Amino acid sequence: MMSSMQHATTDDLLDVETFAKPAQQQRFAAAMEQIAATRTPGTPVRVYVSAAPRTMASPKWDSWLAQIAAELPAGVEITHHRHAFGDGRPYDWGGFVEELDGLVVVGKQKRAGSRVYLLGPVARLELRSLIAQKPVLLYGHNLGLIPVIDCRSQVLRPEGTPRLKLIAPKRWKKDTATLSAALNALDPAVPGVVEEQHVHLAHPFTPPH
């Protein structure tokens, strides 16, 4: 006799608006609000677009950069590996990361239309260095910018080299509080607030290992 129990499929598990818990979303939004509140008016905002060499060599790279720029607040300065470390300059991420206000990761899409994106070991480490401190977003080719906190992350260890898989939620919507808060934290036009802040910012969410 066949069992009437229905087993969850991969699609069922992705059929959510976010993979973050409500408390995680609230802490993230509070952290982003404090970043925006403490910004000095007129201070430049710089976002690094993290992408593999193969991705930057794609004929679509300039188009992707344009789409990312269009979704970020006006006035944000966008930089990437060629700008920061081109012309033979050493890859000094530790010294460079302090200059950044946010990060957009562009992963390798598993297949056309997929919500699964793969990040190499360098992009994974770049993400880990900022994820608990600044706005970090995934660029989904057909979805736009998604806060990484709303994605599901899974560390992959092929041949001992950790990589990262990010999965965007199936019912992701752009009108979410997390995206609004992240973009607000990156908006150069948002005036700073001089009032004392009392938001607890310790570990708004846990970075992938």
PDB file of C-alpha atoms in Angstrom:
ATOM      1  CA  MET A   1       0.000   0.000   0.000  1.00  0.00           C
ATOM      2  CA  MET A   2       1.368   3.408  -0.957  1.00  0.00           C
ATOM      3  CA  SER A   3       1.976   5.866   1.837  1.00  0.00           C
ATOM      4  CA  SER A   4      -0.112   9.019   1.841  1.00  0.00           C
ATOM      5  CA  MET A   5       2.718  11.006   3.402  1.00  0.00           C
ATOM      6  CA  GLN A   6       3.983  13.740   1.130  1.00  0.00           C
ATOM      7  CA  HIS A   7       7.694  14.372   1.161  1.00  0.00           C
ATOM      8  CA  ALA A   8       9.064  17.892   0.871  1.00  0.00           C
ATOM      9  CA  THR A   9      10.814  18.612  -2.395  1.00  0.00           C
ATOM     10  CA  THR A  10      13.599  21.077  -3.040  1.00  0.00           C
ATOM     11  CA  ASP A  11      11.088  23.451  -4.619  1.00  0.00           C
ATOM     12  CA  ASP A  12       8.937  23.286  -1.468  1.00  0.00           C
ATOM     13  CA  LEU A  13      11.904  24.294   0.669  1.00  0.00           C
ATOM     14  CA  LEU A  14      12.616  27.282  -1.603  1.00  0.00           C
ATOM     15  CA  ASP A  15       8.973  28.414  -1.626  1.00  0.00           C
ATOM     16  CA  VAL A  16       9.460  31.180   0.922  1.00  0.00           C
ATOM     17  CA  GLU A  17       9.916  34.954   0.863  1.00  0.00           C
ATOM     18  CA  THR A  18      13.056  34.800   2.998  1.00  0.00           C
ATOM     19  CA  PHE A  19      15.224  32.224   4.731  1.00  0.00           C
ATOM     20  CA  ALA A  20      15.901  34.622   7.614  1.00  0.00           C
ATOM     21  CA  LYS A  21      14.022  34.384  10.883  1.00  0.00           C
ATOM     22  CA  PRO A  22      11.946  37.427  11.927  1.00  0.00           C
ATOM     23  CA  ALA A  23      14.385  38.247  14.732  1.00  0.00           C
ATOM     24  CA  GLN A  24      17.293  38.157  12.264  1.00  0.00           C
ATOM     25  CA  GLN A  25      15.457  40.494   9.921  1.00  0.00           C
ATOM     26  CA  GLN A  26      14.732  42.912  12.743  1.00  0.00           C
ATOM     27  CA  ARG A  27      18.337  42.960  13.931  1.00  0.00           C
ATOM     28  CA  PHE A  28      19.555  43.433  10.366  1.00  0.00           C
ATOM     29  CA  ALA A  29      17.162  46.343   9.754  1.00  0.00           C
ATOM     30  CA  ALA A  30      18.230  47.961  13.040  1.00  0.00           C
ATOM     31  CA  ALA A  31      21.903  47.596  12.110  1.00  0.00           C
ATOM     32  CA  MET A  32      21.302  49.154   8.700  1.00  0.00           C
ATOM     33  CA  GLU A  33      19.321  52.016  10.251  1.00  0.00           C
ATOM     34  CA  GLN A  34      22.194  52.831  12.565  1.00  0.00           C
ATOM     35  CA  ILE A  35      24.680  52.847   9.677  1.00  0.00           C
ATOM     36  CA  ALA A  36      22.464  55.349   7.862  1.00  0.00           C
ATOM     37  CA  ALA A  37      21.923  57.405  11.008  1.00  0.00           C
ATOM     38  CA  THR A  38      25.613  57.802  11.772  1.00  0.00           C
ATOM     39  CA  ARG A  39      26.722  58.787   8.268  1.00  0.00           C
ATOM     40  CA  THR A  40      28.149  62.272   7.886  1.00  0.00           C
ATOM     41  CA  PRO A  41      26.205  64.172   5.181  1.00  0.00           C
ATOM     42  CA  GLY A  42      28.149  64.306   1.940  1.00  0.00           C
ATOM     43  CA  THR A  43      30.397  61.363   2.806  1.00  0.00           C
ATOM     44  CA  PRO A  44      31.058  59.207  -0.303  1.00  0.00           C
ATOM     45  CA  VAL A  45      29.593  55.695  -0.270  1.00  0.00           C
ATOM     46  CA  ARG A  46      31.632  52.969  -1.947  1.00  0.00           C
ATOM     47  CA  VAL A  47      30.353  49.503  -2.878  1.00  0.00           C
ATOM     48  CA  TYR A  48      32.585  46.688  -4.127  1.00  0.00           C
ATOM     49  CA  VAL A  49      31.208  44.271  -6.723  1.00  0.00           C
ATOM     50  CA  SER A  50      32.787  40.876  -6.094  1.00  0.00           C
ATOM     51  CA  ALA A  51      32.984  38.662  -9.175  1.00  0.00           C
ATOM     52  CA  ALA A  52      35.249  35.932 -10.528  1.00  0.00           C
ATOM     53  CA  PRO A  53      37.592  36.705 -13.459  1.00  0.00           C
ATOM     54  CA  ARG A  54      35.459  34.527 -15.715  1.00  0.00           C
ATOM     55  CA  THR A  55      32.378  36.547 -14.782  1.00  0.00           C
ATOM     56  CA  MET A  56      34.129  39.845 -15.500  1.00  0.00           C
ATOM     57  CA  ALA A  57      35.248  38.460 -18.859  1.00  0.00           C
ATOM     58  CA  SER A  58      31.635  37.801 -19.889  1.00  0.00           C
ATOM     59  CA  PRO A  59      30.186  39.973 -22.679  1.00  0.00           C
ATOM     60  CA  LYS A  60      27.346  40.718 -20.252  1.00  0.00           C
ATOM     61  CA  TRP A  61      29.617  42.114 -17.509  1.00  0.00           C
ATOM     62  CA  ASP A  62      29.066  45.788 -18.381  1.00  0.00           C
ATOM     63  CA  SER A  63      25.318  45.173 -18.572  1.00  0.00           C
ATOM     64  CA  TRP A  64      25.318  43.509 -15.146  1.00  0.00           C
ATOM     65  CA  LEU A  65      27.289  46.399 -13.665  1.00  0.00           C
ATOM     66  CA  ALA A  66      24.773  48.840 -15.159  1.00  0.00           C
ATOM     67  CA  GLN A  67      21.868  46.883 -13.646  1.00  0.00           C
ATOM     68  CA  ILE A  68      23.566  46.833 -10.238  1.00  0.00           C
ATOM     69  CA  ALA A  69      24.205  50.580 -10.429  1.00  0.00           C
ATOM     70  CA  ALA A  70      20.574  51.193 -11.382  1.00  0.00           C
ATOM     71  CA  GLU A  71      19.344  49.336  -8.309  1.00  0.00           C
ATOM     72  CA  LEU A  72      21.727  51.014  -5.873  1.00  0.00           C
ATOM     73  CA  PRO A  73      20.988  54.527  -4.583  1.00  0.00           C
ATOM     74  CA  ALA A  74      22.082  57.419  -6.779  1.00  0.00           C
ATOM     75  CA  GLY A  75      25.585  58.633  -6.071  1.00  0.00           C
ATOM     76  CA  VAL A  76      27.033  55.315  -4.864  1.00  0.00           C
ATOM     77  CA  GLU A  77      30.575  54.736  -6.112  1.00  0.00           C
ATOM     78  CA  ILE A  78      30.956  51.238  -7.576  1.00  0.00           C
ATOM     79  CA  THR A  79      34.333  49.545  -7.740  1.00  0.00           C
ATOM     80  CA  HIS A  80      35.560  46.023  -8.479  1.00  0.00           C
ATOM     81  CA  HIS A  81      38.753  44.004  -8.780  1.00  0.00           C
ATOM     82  CA  ARG A  82      39.998  45.652 -11.983  1.00  0.00           C
ATOM     83  CA  HIS A  83      39.614  49.112 -10.481  1.00  0.00           C
ATOM     84  CA  ALA A  84      41.021  48.303  -7.046  1.00  0.00           C
ATOM     85  CA  PHE A  85      43.769  45.812  -7.888  1.00  0.00           C
ATOM     86  CA  GLY A  86      44.451  46.256 -11.584  1.00  0.00           C
ATOM     87  CA  ASP A  87      47.734  47.265 -13.224  1.00  0.00           C
ATOM     88  CA  GLY A  88      49.726  44.768 -11.196  1.00  0.00           C
ATOM     89  CA  ARG A  89      48.673  46.093  -7.782  1.00  0.00           C
ATOM     90  CA  PRO A  90      48.697  43.404  -5.078  1.00  0.00           C
ATOM     91  CA  TYR A  91      45.415  41.972  -3.847  1.00  0.00           C
ATOM     92  CA  ASP A  92      45.464  43.578  -0.404  1.00  0.00           C
ATOM     93  CA  TRP A  93      41.882  42.932   0.677  1.00  0.00           C
ATOM     94  CA  GLY A  94      42.644  43.410   4.368  1.00  0.00           C
ATOM     95  CA  GLY A  95      43.827  46.959   3.797  1.00  0.00           C
ATOM     96  CA  PHE A  96      41.160  47.754   1.212  1.00  0.00           C
ATOM     97  CA  VAL A  97      38.043  46.458   2.951  1.00  0.00           C
ATOM     98  CA  GLU A  98      38.042  49.274   5.525  1.00  0.00           C
ATOM     99  CA  GLU A  99      37.326  51.711   2.701  1.00  0.00           C
ATOM    100  CA  LEU A 100      34.103  49.932   1.710  1.00  0.00           C
ATOM    101  CA  ASP A 101      30.537  50.671   2.757  1.00  0.00           C
ATOM    102  CA  GLY A 102      28.958  47.603   1.179  1.00  0.00           C
ATOM    103  CA  LEU A 103      29.397  44.559  -1.034  1.00  0.00           C
ATOM    104  CA  VAL A 104      27.529  43.046  -3.972  1.00  0.00           C
ATOM    105  CA  VAL A 105      28.451  39.468  -4.862  1.00  0.00           C
ATOM    106  CA  VAL A 106      27.916  38.165  -8.390  1.00  0.00           C
ATOM    107  CA  GLY A 107      27.962  34.383  -8.287  1.00  0.00           C
ATOM    108  CA  LYS A 108      27.947  31.800 -11.043  1.00  0.00           C
ATOM    109  CA  GLN A 109      24.334  30.933 -11.787  1.00  0.00           C
ATOM    110  CA  LYS A 110      23.784  27.180 -11.650  1.00  0.00           C
ATOM    111  CA  ARG A 111      21.749  27.364 -14.843  1.00  0.00           C
ATOM    112  CA  ALA A 112      19.631  29.920 -16.674  1.00  0.00           C
ATOM    113  CA  GLY A 113      16.683  30.928 -14.509  1.00  0.00           C
ATOM    114  CA  SER A 114      18.100  29.200 -11.430  1.00  0.00           C
ATOM    115  CA  ARG A 115      18.004  30.788  -7.985  1.00  0.00           C
ATOM    116  CA  VAL A 116      21.217  29.018  -6.992  1.00  0.00           C
ATOM    117  CA  TYR A 117      24.471  30.972  -7.199  1.00  0.00           C
ATOM    118  CA  LEU A 118      27.980  29.643  -6.563  1.00  0.00           C
ATOM    119  CA  LEU A 119      30.787  31.768  -5.109  1.00  0.00           C
ATOM    120  CA  GLY A 120      34.446  30.842  -5.314  1.00  0.00           C
ATOM    121  CA  PRO A 121      36.807  30.843  -2.327  1.00  0.00           C
ATOM    122  CA  VAL A 122      37.913  34.468  -2.807  1.00  0.00           C
ATOM    123  CA  ALA A 123      34.349  35.797  -3.051  1.00  0.00           C
ATOM    124  CA  ARG A 124      33.384  33.703  -0.028  1.00  0.00           C
ATOM    125  CA  LEU A 125      36.130  35.285   2.072  1.00  0.00           C
ATOM    126  CA  GLU A 126      35.230  38.768   0.828  1.00  0.00           C
ATOM    127  CA  LEU A 127      31.631  38.147   1.831  1.00  0.00           C
ATOM    128  CA  ARG A 128      32.616  36.812   5.264  1.00  0.00           C
ATOM    129  CA  SER A 129      34.730  39.885   5.969  1.00  0.00           C
ATOM    130  CA  LEU A 130      31.767  42.252   5.613  1.00  0.00           C
ATOM    131  CA  ILE A 131      28.589  40.279   6.206  1.00  0.00           C
ATOM    132  CA  ALA A 132      28.233  41.025   9.920  1.00  0.00           C
ATOM    133  CA  GLN A 133      29.166  44.700   9.551  1.00  0.00           C
ATOM    134  CA  LYS A 134      27.932  46.290   6.315  1.00  0.00           C
ATOM    135  CA  PRO A 135      25.195  45.791   3.699  1.00  0.00           C
ATOM    136  CA  VAL A 136      25.987  42.669   1.656  1.00  0.00           C
ATOM    137  CA  LEU A 137      23.779  41.835  -1.315  1.00  0.00           C
ATOM    138  CA  LEU A 138      23.562  39.083  -3.898  1.00  0.00           C
ATOM    139  CA  TYR A 139      22.999  40.101  -7.505  1.00  0.00           C
ATOM    140  CA  GLY A 140      20.448  37.729  -8.991  1.00  0.00           C
ATOM    141  CA  HIS A 141      20.522  37.981 -12.779  1.00  0.00           C
ATOM    142  CA  ASN A 142      16.717  37.882 -13.089  1.00  0.00           C
ATOM    143  CA  LEU A 143      15.921  39.005  -9.539  1.00  0.00           C
ATOM    144  CA  GLY A 144      18.026  42.076  -8.891  1.00  0.00           C
ATOM    145  CA  LEU A 145      19.673  42.802  -5.553  1.00  0.00           C
ATOM    146  CA  ILE A 146      18.840  40.549  -2.605  1.00  0.00           C
ATOM    147  CA  PRO A 147      20.244  40.956   0.918  1.00  0.00           C
ATOM    148  CA  VAL A 148      22.354  37.875   1.631  1.00  0.00           C
ATOM    149  CA  ILE A 149      20.581  37.556   4.982  1.00  0.00           C
ATOM    150  CA  ASP A 150      17.434  36.565   3.046  1.00  0.00           C
ATOM    151  CA  CYS A 151      19.266  33.804   1.177  1.00  0.00           C
ATOM    152  CA  ARG A 152      20.136  30.285   2.240  1.00  0.00           C
ATOM    153  CA  SER A 153      23.880  29.655   2.394  1.00  0.00           C
ATOM    154  CA  GLN A 154      25.720  26.369   2.153  1.00  0.00           C
ATOM    155  CA  VAL A 155      29.476  25.881   2.348  1.00  0.00           C
ATOM    156  CA  LEU A 156      30.871  23.505  -0.273  1.00  0.00           C
ATOM    157  CA  ARG A 157      34.293  21.922   0.192  1.00  0.00           C
ATOM    158  CA  PRO A 158      35.408  20.362  -3.111  1.00  0.00           C
ATOM    159  CA  GLU A 159      38.993  19.156  -2.736  1.00  0.00           C
ATOM    160  CA  GLY A 160      39.278  21.024   0.551  1.00  0.00           C
ATOM    161  CA  THR A 161      38.723  24.496  -0.962  1.00  0.00           C
ATOM    162  CA  PRO A 162      35.667  26.074   0.684  1.00  0.00           C
ATOM    163  CA  ARG A 163      33.200  27.641  -1.704  1.00  0.00           C
ATOM    164  CA  LEU A 164      29.759  29.036  -1.000  1.00  0.00           C
ATOM    165  CA  LYS A 165      26.341  28.346  -2.457  1.00  0.00           C
ATOM    166  CA  LEU A 166      23.678  31.022  -2.063  1.00  0.00           C
ATOM    167  CA  ILE A 167      20.042  30.212  -2.775  1.00  0.00           C
ATOM    168  CA  ALA A 168      17.541  33.006  -3.314  1.00  0.00           C
ATOM    169  CA  PRO A 169      14.035  32.418  -1.901  1.00  0.00           C
ATOM    170  CA  LYS A 170      11.428  31.464  -4.476  1.00  0.00           C
ATOM    171  CA  ARG A 171       8.914  34.113  -3.372  1.00  0.00           C
ATOM    172  CA  TRP A 172      11.435  36.915  -2.948  1.00  0.00           C
ATOM    173  CA  LYS A 173       9.893  40.394  -3.247  1.00  0.00           C
ATOM    174  CA  LYS A 174      11.672  43.697  -3.697  1.00  0.00           C
ATOM    175  CA  ASP A 175       9.407  45.525  -1.238  1.00  0.00           C
ATOM    176  CA  THR A 176      10.948  43.796   1.774  1.00  0.00           C
ATOM    177  CA  ALA A 177      12.121  45.645   4.864  1.00  0.00           C
ATOM    178  CA  THR A 178      15.591  44.096   4.618  1.00  0.00           C
ATOM    179  CA  LEU A 179      16.259  45.381   1.097  1.00  0.00           C
ATOM    180  CA  SER A 180      14.854  48.803   1.938  1.00  0.00           C
ATOM    181  CA  ALA A 181      17.060  49.009   5.031  1.00  0.00           C
ATOM    182  CA  ALA A 182      20.173  47.852   3.146  1.00  0.00           C
ATOM    183  CA  LEU A 183      19.681  50.389   0.347  1.00  0.00           C
ATOM    184  CA  ASN A 184      18.959  53.139   2.865  1.00  0.00           C
ATOM    185  CA  ALA A 185      22.256  52.324   4.578  1.00  0.00           C
ATOM    186  CA  LEU A 186      24.008  52.849   1.234  1.00  0.00           C
ATOM    187  CA  ASP A 187      22.240  56.058   0.263  1.00  0.00           C
ATOM    188  CA  PRO A 188      24.628  59.040   0.267  1.00  0.00           C
ATOM    189  CA  ALA A 189      21.628  61.366   0.331  1.00  0.00           C
ATOM    190  CA  VAL A 190      20.341  60.074   3.679  1.00  0.00           C
ATOM    191  CA  PRO A 191      21.334  62.685   6.277  1.00  0.00           C
ATOM    192  CA  GLY A 192      23.104  61.545   9.418  1.00  0.00           C
ATOM    193  CA  VAL A 193      21.375  61.709  12.785  1.00  0.00           C
ATOM    194  CA  VAL A 194      23.386  63.116  15.663  1.00  0.00           C
ATOM    195  CA  GLU A 195      21.113  61.736  18.378  1.00  0.00           C
ATOM    196  CA  GLU A 196      22.610  58.958  20.497  1.00  0.00           C
ATOM    197  CA  GLN A 197      21.729  55.494  19.207  1.00  0.00           C
ATOM    198  CA  HIS A 198      20.807  52.573  21.467  1.00  0.00           C
ATOM    199  CA  VAL A 199      20.540  49.760  18.939  1.00  0.00           C
ATOM    200  CA  HIS A 200      22.246  46.482  19.813  1.00  0.00           C
ATOM    201  CA  LEU A 201      24.333  45.564  16.765  1.00  0.00           C
ATOM    202  CA  ALA A 202      26.259  42.535  17.968  1.00  0.00           C
ATOM    203  CA  HIS A 203      26.035  39.868  15.252  1.00  0.00           C
ATOM    204  CA  PRO A 204      22.874  40.922  13.389  1.00  0.00           C
ATOM    205  CA  PHE A 205      23.194  37.550  11.675  1.00  0.00           C
ATOM    206  CA  THR A 206      25.620  34.686  11.542  1.00  0.00           C
ATOM    207  CA  PRO A 207      28.117  34.644   8.645  1.00  0.00           C
ATOM    208  CA  PRO A 208      28.472  31.392   6.695  1.00  0.00           C
ATOM    209  CA  HIS A 209      31.454  29.348   7.873  1.00  0.00           C
TER     210      HIS A 209
END
